[in-house]
Amino acid sequence: DTGVSQNPRHKITKRGQNVTFRCDPISEHNRLYWYRQTLGQGPEFLTYFQNEAQLEKSRLLSDRFSAERPKGSFSTLEIQRTEQGDSAMYLCASSSDSHWLDTQYFGPGTRLTVL
Amino acid sequence: AQKVTQAQTEISVVEKEDVTLDCVYETRDTTYYLFWYKQPPSGELVFLIRRNSFDEQNEISGRYSWNFQKSTSSFNFTITASQVVDSAVYFCALRVGGGNKLTFGTGTQLKVEL
């Protein structure tokens, strides 16, 4: 039983560049979430998918951020024109609405450093 | 709006001591769910426990126990006979019924030393 996987684990980029992260959820999970975690803080919700539909977006998700889940399986999070303030750990989680507990299980995260 | 407060930023204990991590939550919803996650240095959040607002029974799992008290809006976590491997950041989180996102506290860094 594989858990949530994320790639890459680390990304260093220069300010102004675009970056894309990938998340592969637990195979039977139809819900997928993105969170952002900065140093010394708890994760903050960014967006949520039910199958391929993006149902909720945080106001933290500026116009430079876009997330997709085209076939209801893996998801990508793209940040355009990166800024130093985007430096953070980006966490993906998945859950199943067919399970009454609907607990979110997290991946290892992608650590982004914007120089 | 929901809020989770973990007032203890960092706790240091000696191995085999018991330690309690505090969590206070705020919500106007009557149905909600509380969680504890562990984040070791590797960075991955590990699910520990979930509690529903309608079930105030305390729970024990090995050296871990949780005390849920709606009267004080608290969901505290106790580790008995702590071990070095318990060293991590522990997060308390809240999800309201019908909602999807987790609202996390700022975490408590636990350091267990020999």
XYZ file of N, CA and C in Angstrom:
687
model
N 0.851 -1.191 0.000
C 0.000 0.000 0.000
C 0.884 1.237 0.000
N 0.942 1.928 -1.145
C 1.826 3.082 -1.229
C 1.090 4.300 -0.711
N 1.879 5.220 -0.147
C 1.293 6.442 0.366
C 1.256 7.512 -0.698
N 1.070 8.746 -0.257
C 1.073 9.890 -1.149
C 2.523 10.185 -1.537
N 2.752 10.395 -2.824
C 4.104 10.727 -3.261
C 4.115 12.106 -3.912
N 5.234 12.802 -3.778
C 5.371 14.127 -4.353
C 6.737 14.256 -5.025
N 6.729 14.939 -6.150
C 7.972 15.181 -6.881
C 7.982 16.599 -7.466
N 9.154 17.246 -7.461
C 10.386 16.782 -6.818
C 10.322 16.971 -5.302
N 11.281 16.482 -4.582
C 11.312 16.702 -3.134
C 11.874 18.079 -2.808
N 12.794 18.510 -3.652
C 13.395 19.833 -3.460
C 13.458 20.537 -4.804
N 13.253 21.861 -4.769
C 13.346 22.654 -5.983
C 13.941 24.005 -5.621
N 15.028 24.353 -6.307
C 15.633 25.660 -6.142
C 15.472 26.386 -7.463
N 14.966 27.595 -7.418
C 14.716 28.333 -8.634
C 15.062 29.796 -8.426
N 15.184 30.507 -9.518
C 15.448 31.931 -9.435
C 14.141 32.695 -9.513
N 14.111 33.811 -8.870
C 12.920 34.658 -8.878
C 12.498 34.941 -10.312
N 11.197 34.804 -10.548
C 10.670 35.076 -11.880
C 10.463 33.828 -12.727
N 11.043 32.724 -12.311
C 10.880 31.473 -13.061
C 9.565 30.790 -12.676
N 9.115 29.904 -13.547
C 7.920 29.100 -13.263
C 8.348 27.741 -12.731
N 7.581 27.200 -11.807
C 7.858 25.864 -11.283
C 6.563 25.053 -11.249
N 6.723 23.747 -11.369
C 5.560 22.847 -11.311
C 5.887 21.673 -10.407
N 4.942 21.368 -9.524
C 5.095 20.241 -8.609
C 4.016 19.198 -8.939
N 4.342 17.955 -8.651
C 3.394 16.868 -8.912
C 3.075 16.128 -7.622
N 1.826 15.693 -7.511
C 1.376 14.890 -6.368
C 0.625 13.676 -6.893
N 1.000 12.504 -6.408
C 0.264 11.270 -6.698
C -0.391 10.798 -5.406
N -1.716 10.812 -5.360
C -2.402 10.438 -4.118
C -2.410 8.928 -3.922
N -2.895 8.511 -2.766
C -3.156 7.098 -2.528
C -4.184 6.646 -3.555
N -3.978 5.505 -4.162
C -4.689 5.131 -5.394
C -6.211 5.159 -5.276
N -6.770 4.760 -4.163
C -8.232 4.714 -4.090
C -8.846 6.009 -3.553
N -8.030 7.025 -3.317
C -8.531 8.282 -2.769
C -9.010 9.205 -3.872
N -10.233 9.733 -3.709
C -10.773 10.632 -4.720
C -10.645 12.108 -4.347
N -10.202 12.393 -3.114
C -10.030 13.777 -2.689
C -8.544 14.098 -2.572
N -8.189 15.302 -3.002
C -6.783 15.712 -2.992
C -6.692 17.163 -2.553
N -5.693 17.449 -1.729
C -5.546 18.769 -1.124
C -4.105 19.250 -1.297
N -3.960 20.568 -1.417
C -2.637 21.189 -1.377
C -2.587 22.151 -0.192
N -1.450 22.100 0.515
C -1.188 22.998 1.627
C 0.198 23.609 1.446
N 0.408 24.737 2.101
C 1.723 25.370 2.111
C 2.146 25.545 3.562
N 3.420 25.242 3.825
C 3.939 25.369 5.181
C 5.230 26.179 5.172
N 5.220 27.284 5.888
C 6.437 28.076 6.038
C 7.084 27.757 7.375
N 8.332 28.159 7.515
C 9.132 27.778 8.678
C 8.476 28.211 9.989
N 8.323 27.265 10.889
C 7.775 27.564 12.200
C 6.260 27.694 12.253
N 5.599 27.383 11.140
C 4.144 27.496 11.088
C 3.503 26.159 10.767
N 2.228 26.066 11.021
C 1.498 24.890 10.595
C 1.114 25.012 9.132
N 0.772 23.903 8.497
C 0.334 23.956 7.097
C -0.899 24.834 6.928
N -0.946 25.537 5.782
C -2.105 26.371 5.454
C -2.741 25.840 4.176
N -4.045 25.729 4.204
C -4.796 25.186 3.081
C -4.686 26.082 1.851
N -4.473 25.439 0.691
C -4.440 26.178 -0.571
C -5.656 25.848 -1.441
N -5.866 24.530 -1.697
C -6.943 24.161 -2.598
C -7.311 22.695 -2.406
N -8.497 22.338 -2.948
C -9.056 21.004 -2.739
C -9.736 20.519 -4.016
N -9.515 19.256 -4.356
C -10.159 18.614 -5.504
C -10.996 17.434 -5.040
N -12.162 17.300 -5.631
C -12.953 16.079 -5.515
C -12.956 15.487 -6.914
N -12.303 14.344 -7.068
C -12.039 13.795 -8.401
C -11.310 14.863 -9.229
N -11.816 15.234 -10.396
C -11.085 16.218 -11.203
C -11.551 17.656 -10.971
N -12.590 17.822 -10.158
C -13.151 19.150 -9.936
C -12.457 19.872 -8.773
N -12.026 21.098 -9.057
C -11.421 21.934 -8.013
C -12.563 22.657 -7.305
N -12.860 22.261 -6.087
C -14.052 22.733 -5.402
C -13.820 23.868 -4.429
N -12.587 24.061 -4.009
C -12.330 25.123 -3.047
C -10.921 25.664 -3.243
N -10.811 26.981 -3.168
C -9.518 27.647 -3.287
C -9.390 28.678 -2.188
N -8.240 28.702 -1.551
C -7.970 29.688 -0.516
C -7.608 31.022 -1.164
N -7.838 32.099 -0.410
C -7.400 33.407 -0.906
C -5.892 33.511 -0.933
N -5.215 32.530 -0.299
C -3.753 32.484 -0.373
C -3.300 32.137 -1.792
N -4.182 31.501 -2.553
C -3.833 31.057 -3.890
C -3.994 32.225 -4.846
N -2.899 32.962 -5.044
C -2.967 34.136 -5.913
C -3.086 33.714 -7.374
N -3.205 34.709 -8.247
C -3.346 34.440 -9.685
C -2.123 33.742 -10.260
N -1.004 33.808 -9.571
C 0.201 33.165 -10.090
C 0.195 31.662 -9.826
N -0.722 31.211 -9.002
C -0.810 29.789 -8.653
C -1.950 29.144 -9.444
N -1.686 27.953 -9.960
C -2.756 27.194 -10.583
C -2.560 25.713 -10.282
N -3.648 25.040 -10.020
C -3.600 23.617 -9.724
C -4.560 22.889 -10.642
N -4.167 21.680 -11.014
C -5.010 20.861 -11.887
C -4.998 19.424 -11.406
N -6.053 18.741 -11.772
C -6.139 17.299 -11.539
C -6.947 16.726 -12.708
N -6.336 16.687 -13.877
C -7.063 16.450 -15.126
C -7.837 15.141 -15.219
N -7.358 14.089 -14.664
C -8.060 12.808 -14.788
C -8.486 12.273 -13.434
N -8.500 13.140 -12.456
C -8.908 12.704 -11.127
C -7.921 11.810 -10.438
N -6.679 11.771 -10.955
C -5.665 10.947 -10.280
C -4.590 11.878 -9.732
N -3.473 12.022 -10.449
C -2.426 12.900 -9.948
C -2.830 14.358 -10.115
N -2.107 15.227 -9.404
C -2.370 16.667 -9.490
C -1.055 17.403 -9.682
N -1.140 18.567 -10.306
C 0.018 19.442 -10.430
C -0.309 20.806 -9.849
N 0.691 21.412 -9.257
C 0.594 22.773 -8.743
C 1.673 23.597 -9.426
N 1.273 24.631 -10.143
C 2.218 25.465 -10.865
C 2.257 26.852 -10.229
N 3.446 27.365 -10.073
C 3.624 28.744 -9.622
C 4.339 29.500 -10.736
N 3.710 30.546 -11.207
C 4.322 31.356 -12.265
C 5.010 32.575 -11.645
N 6.075 33.001 -12.295
C 6.805 34.224 -11.877
C 7.083 34.173 -10.369
N 7.797 33.162 -9.956
C 8.025 32.943 -8.531
C 8.643 34.162 -7.848
N 8.274 34.317 -6.581
C 8.792 35.389 -5.739
C 9.458 34.754 -4.522
N 10.314 35.503 -3.862
C 11.012 34.951 -2.703
C 10.026 34.535 -1.620
N 8.921 35.202 -1.532
C 7.893 34.857 -0.549
C 7.210 33.526 -0.815
N 7.445 32.957 -1.988
C 6.864 31.651 -2.303
C 7.680 30.512 -1.706
N 8.851 30.840 -1.188
C 9.697 29.804 -0.580
C 8.958 29.174 0.589
N 8.776 27.864 0.529
C 7.976 27.146 1.530
C 8.027 25.666 1.214
N 7.410 24.879 2.101
C 7.180 23.462 1.828
C 5.750 23.341 1.300
N 5.596 22.692 0.176
C 4.271 22.481 -0.411
C 3.878 21.022 -0.190
N 2.804 20.874 0.558
C 2.355 19.548 0.974
C 1.091 19.148 0.234
N 1.022 17.904 -0.134
C -0.159 17.336 -0.770
C -0.740 16.289 0.172
N -2.046 16.191 0.212
C -2.715 15.184 1.025
C -3.864 14.583 0.224
N -4.261 13.367 0.585
C -5.417 12.764 -0.079
C -6.294 12.063 0.950
N -7.550 11.874 0.567
C -8.489 11.177 1.434
C -9.592 10.564 0.573
N -10.432 9.777 1.211
C -11.503 9.112 0.488
C -12.835 9.445 1.119
N -13.791 9.883 0.314
C -15.107 10.198 0.876
C -15.962 8.945 1.050
N -15.429 7.810 0.626
C -16.164 6.563 0.828
C -15.860 5.951 2.177
N -14.890 6.524 2.847
C -14.523 6.061 4.174
C -15.040 7.089 5.163
N -15.744 6.655 6.178
C -16.424 7.609 7.045
C -15.450 8.497 7.797
N -14.232 8.015 7.966
C -13.277 8.834 8.695
C -12.747 9.990 7.860
N -12.629 9.778 6.531
C -12.174 10.833 5.623
C -10.948 11.554 6.175
N -9.988 10.798 6.635
C -8.770 11.375 7.180
C -7.813 11.711 6.052
N -7.164 12.857 6.156
C -6.199 13.283 5.149
C -4.818 12.710 5.472
N -4.224 12.071 4.477
C -2.879 11.508 4.605
C -1.941 12.326 3.729
N -0.820 12.698 4.302
C 0.074 13.640 3.652
C 1.268 12.964 2.985
N 1.739 13.610 1.927
C 2.967 13.206 1.285
C 4.170 13.862 1.942
N 5.374 13.588 1.441
C 6.594 14.108 2.057
C 6.857 15.583 1.777
N 6.123 16.146 0.836
C 6.278 17.568 0.542
C 7.331 17.874 -0.504
N 7.196 19.048 -1.102
C 8.212 19.608 -2.006
C 8.690 20.908 -1.381
N 9.978 20.975 -1.111
C 10.533 22.198 -0.521
C 11.015 23.109 -1.633
N 10.427 24.280 -1.724
C 10.771 25.260 -2.754
C 11.608 26.376 -2.154
N 12.726 26.655 -2.799
C 13.575 27.787 -2.432
C 13.680 28.706 -3.632
N 13.266 29.949 -3.457
C 13.335 30.939 -4.525
C 14.458 31.918 -4.192
N 15.457 31.951 -5.082
C 16.631 32.805 -4.833
C 16.431 34.214 -5.383
N -15.167 31.590 11.734
C -13.816 31.158 11.397
C -13.296 30.206 12.455
N -12.444 29.316 12.022
C -11.878 28.328 12.933
C -10.482 28.748 13.359
N -10.098 28.319 14.546
C -8.760 28.629 15.026
C -8.270 27.516 15.945
N -6.982 27.201 15.845
C -6.359 26.214 16.719
C -5.138 26.864 17.358
N -5.056 26.760 18.667
C -3.948 27.368 19.390
C -3.126 26.304 20.106
N -1.839 26.302 19.811
C -0.898 25.449 20.529
C 0.095 26.402 21.192
N -0.147 26.699 22.436
C 0.606 27.737 23.120
C 2.055 27.342 23.400
N 2.308 26.050 23.475
C 3.669 25.587 23.767
C 4.467 25.531 22.473
N 5.451 26.388 22.349
C 6.248 26.394 21.128
C 7.249 25.245 21.140
N 7.884 25.045 22.282
C 8.913 24.011 22.389
C 8.902 23.422 23.792
N 9.020 22.093 23.851
C 9.102 21.400 25.144
C 10.301 20.463 25.094
N 11.099 20.498 26.156
C 12.230 19.573 26.274
C 12.035 18.699 27.502
N 12.181 17.404 27.320
C 12.053 16.467 28.432
C 13.190 15.460 28.361
N 13.381 14.779 29.460
C 14.357 13.701 29.505
C 13.615 12.397 29.243
N 14.272 11.510 28.560
C 13.642 10.233 28.223
C 13.001 9.598 29.453
N 11.838 8.996 29.203
C 11.015 8.303 30.195
C 10.096 9.243 30.968
N 10.255 10.546 30.805
C 9.303 11.465 31.413
C 7.997 11.445 30.627
N 6.901 11.777 31.313
C 5.622 11.959 30.635
C 5.537 13.420 30.188
N 4.869 13.640 29.063
C 4.732 15.004 28.554
C 3.342 15.183 27.948
N 2.762 16.357 28.174
C 1.443 16.674 27.629
C 1.538 17.871 26.712
N 1.011 17.709 25.511
C 0.967 18.775 24.526
C -0.446 19.335 24.495
N -0.559 20.651 24.633
C -1.873 21.282 24.733
C -2.397 21.735 23.380
N -3.710 21.662 23.229
C -4.371 22.139 22.018
C -5.715 22.734 22.413
N -5.942 23.979 22.030
C -7.222 24.643 22.265
C -7.784 25.060 20.914
N -9.053 24.805 20.698
C -9.646 25.104 19.398
C -10.832 26.050 19.549
N -11.168 26.725 18.445
C -12.330 27.609 18.405
C -13.119 27.328 17.141
N -14.401 27.115 17.296
C -15.298 26.966 16.164
C -16.722 27.190 16.622
N -17.569 27.682 15.739
C -18.986 27.843 16.053
C -19.793 26.646 15.560
N -19.174 25.787 14.803
C -19.872 24.605 14.311
C -20.067 23.593 15.438
N -21.174 22.912 15.389
C -21.447 21.909 16.409
C -20.893 20.543 16.017
N -20.641 20.368 14.740
C -20.019 19.131 14.258
C -18.633 19.466 13.736
N -17.647 18.834 14.301
C -16.281 19.108 13.878
C -15.408 17.908 14.225
N -14.195 17.920 13.682
C -13.273 16.804 13.863
C -11.904 17.358 14.255
N -11.282 16.717 15.173
C -9.970 17.140 15.663
C -8.933 16.074 15.351
N -7.743 16.519 15.039
C -6.677 15.609 14.621
C -5.377 15.985 15.318
N -4.514 14.997 15.441
C -3.114 15.223 15.795
C -2.253 14.581 14.718
N -1.239 15.350 14.294
C -0.255 14.861 13.344
C 1.135 15.041 13.937
N 2.037 14.158 13.544
C 3.445 14.236 13.959
C 4.296 14.556 12.732
N 5.216 15.508 12.870
C 6.103 15.850 11.762
C 7.545 15.667 12.216
N 8.144 14.513 11.896
C 9.552 14.293 12.254
C 10.453 15.154 11.381
N 11.751 15.157 11.655
C 12.670 15.986 10.857
C 12.603 15.719 9.352
N 12.189 14.538 8.956
C 12.084 14.239 7.519
C 11.028 15.094 6.840
N 10.083 15.629 7.601
C 9.119 16.578 7.057
C 7.736 16.036 6.769
N 7.579 14.732 6.669
C 6.269 14.187 6.325
C 5.334 14.202 7.529
N 4.126 14.691 7.337
C 3.123 14.702 8.400
C 2.526 13.307 8.558
N 2.587 12.793 9.774
C 2.088 11.450 10.047
C 0.825 11.563 10.897
N -0.259 10.987 10.408
C -1.537 11.013 11.125
C -1.431 10.167 12.389
N -1.917 10.722 13.513
C -1.909 9.991 14.776
C -3.310 9.608 15.221
N -4.220 10.575 15.245
C -5.551 10.300 15.755
C -6.553 11.320 15.238
N -7.811 10.906 15.169
C -8.934 11.764 14.826
C -10.007 11.585 15.893
N -10.684 12.700 16.220
C -11.758 12.658 17.197
C -12.942 13.432 16.656
N -14.169 12.931 16.856
C -15.369 13.619 16.425
C -15.962 14.411 17.585
N -16.631 15.498 17.271
C -17.156 16.375 18.309
C -18.213 15.706 19.180
N -18.843 14.678 18.657
C -19.912 14.020 19.414
C -19.398 12.842 20.232
N -18.091 12.648 20.243
C -17.518 11.524 20.987
C -16.424 12.046 21.898
N -16.754 12.228 23.166
C -15.793 12.794 24.092
C -14.991 11.755 24.851
N -15.115 10.517 24.463
C -14.337 9.482 25.143
C -12.855 9.706 24.918
N -12.100 9.587 25.980
C -10.662 9.667 25.838
C -10.136 8.384 25.207
N -8.969 8.479 24.631
C -8.433 7.326 23.924
C -6.984 7.090 24.300
N -6.632 5.826 24.357
C -5.259 5.434 24.660
C -4.785 4.474 23.584
N -3.577 4.753 23.097
C -2.974 3.852 22.119
C -1.515 3.679 22.495
N -1.209 2.594 23.156
C 0.158 2.366 23.605
C 0.590 3.441 24.588
N 1.653 4.151 24.253
C 2.154 5.215 25.143
C 1.435 6.546 24.924
N 0.562 6.593 23.912
C -0.141 7.829 23.572
C -1.543 7.821 24.180
N -1.964 8.978 24.647
C -3.345 9.126 25.088
C -3.821 10.537 24.771
N -5.137 10.659 24.569
C -5.723 11.929 24.191
C -6.899 12.243 25.113
N -6.962 13.483 25.536
C -8.010 13.951 26.438
C -8.805 15.044 25.732
N -10.045 14.725 25.349
C -10.911 15.654 24.626
C -11.931 16.204 25.599
N -11.963 17.518 25.799
C -12.933 18.143 26.688
C -13.624 19.290 25.968
N -14.882 19.092 25.596
C -15.636 20.131 24.904
C -15.860 21.337 25.801
N -15.978 21.129 27.093
C -16.266 22.240 28.014
C -15.153 23.285 27.998
N -13.946 22.854 27.736
C -12.810 23.787 27.696
C -12.230 23.908 26.285
N -12.919 23.300 25.303
C -12.459 23.331 23.903
C -10.994 22.913 23.801
N -10.685 21.811 24.433
C -9.303 21.353 24.421
C -9.201 19.897 23.960
N -8.098 19.591 23.347
C -7.835 18.229 22.855
C -6.352 17.970 23.087
N -6.014 17.615 24.305
C -4.608 17.483 24.705
C -4.076 16.077 24.463
N -2.786 16.023 24.245
C -2.096 14.790 23.839
C -0.984 14.498 24.841
N -1.008 13.310 25.425
C -0.001 12.932 26.407
C 0.811 11.753 25.904
N 2.116 11.875 26.022
C 3.019 10.769 25.729
C 3.583 10.285 27.055
N 3.378 9.026 27.338
C 3.871 8.437 28.575
C 5.224 7.786 28.322
N 6.130 7.950 29.273
C 7.463 7.345 29.139
C 8.080 7.705 27.799
N 8.298 8.983 27.580
C 8.767 9.479 26.279
C 10.086 8.822 25.878
N 10.273 8.749 24.566
C 11.485 8.175 23.994
C 12.094 9.170 23.013
N 13.374 8.994 22.736
C 14.059 9.899 21.805
C 13.352 9.935 20.457
N 12.808 8.802 20.044
C 12.122 8.739 18.735
C 10.840 9.567 18.704
N 10.380 10.012 19.857
C 9.196 10.869 19.894
C 9.536 12.314 19.530
N 10.804 12.627 19.433
C 11.216 13.995 19.095
C 10.683 14.357 17.712
N 9.913 15.424 17.651
C 9.259 15.849 16.404
C 8.463 17.109 16.698
N 7.864 17.654 15.645
C 6.883 18.722 15.821
C 5.503 18.086 15.751
N 4.665 18.417 16.696
C 3.320 17.851 16.757
C 2.304 18.948 16.463
N 1.394 18.639 15.545
C 0.372 19.603 15.147
C -1.012 19.089 15.525
N -1.809 19.992 16.047
C -3.221 19.766 16.275
C -3.974 20.447 15.125
N -5.037 19.831 14.652
C -5.770 20.396 13.520
C -7.270 20.207 13.711
N -8.034 21.057 13.034
C -9.492 21.074 13.165
C -10.124 21.091 11.778
N -11.160 20.298 11.593
C -11.967 20.375 10.370
C -13.424 20.435 10.797
N -14.176 21.367 10.234
C -15.582 21.478 10.605
C -16.419 20.562 9.725
N -17.547 20.138 10.241
C -18.421 19.260 9.498
C -18.886 19.919 8.211
N -18.813 19.217 7.107
C -19.204 19.790 5.827
C -18.072 20.536 5.155
N -17.023 20.799 5.887
C -15.863 21.462 5.306
C -14.829 20.452 4.871
N -13.819 20.934 4.180
C -12.795 20.037 3.670
C -11.396 20.341 4.182
N -11.129 21.596 4.443
C -9.768 21.959 4.803
C -9.510 21.710 6.283
N -8.247 21.440 6.572
C -7.783 21.348 7.948
C -7.208 22.705 8.346
N -7.554 23.145 9.549
C -6.947 24.331 10.127
C -5.975 23.855 11.191
N -4.702 24.175 11.004
C -3.657 23.694 11.899
C -3.256 24.750 12.927
N -2.773 24.272 14.068
C -2.082 25.140 15.006
C -0.655 25.365 14.529
N 0.100 26.106 15.300
C 1.470 26.421 14.909
C 2.465 25.332 15.309
N 1.982 24.314 16.005
C 2.828 23.178 16.319
C 3.612 23.343 17.611
N 3.952 22.207 18.203
C 4.809 22.158 19.393
C 6.006 21.282 19.079
N 7.196 21.859 19.203
C 8.429 21.102 18.993
C 8.751 20.338 20.273
N 8.753 19.029 20.203
C 9.093 18.197 21.357
C 10.503 17.640 21.188
N 11.334 17.879 22.174
C 12.694 17.329 22.165
C 12.835 16.394 23.357
N 13.149 15.145 23.079
C 13.345 14.150 24.122
C 14.826 13.798 24.148
N 15.450 14.037 25.276
C 16.891 13.834 25.390
C 17.204 12.675 26.322
N 18.367 12.092 26.105
C 18.777 10.961 26.939
C 19.165 11.434 28.329
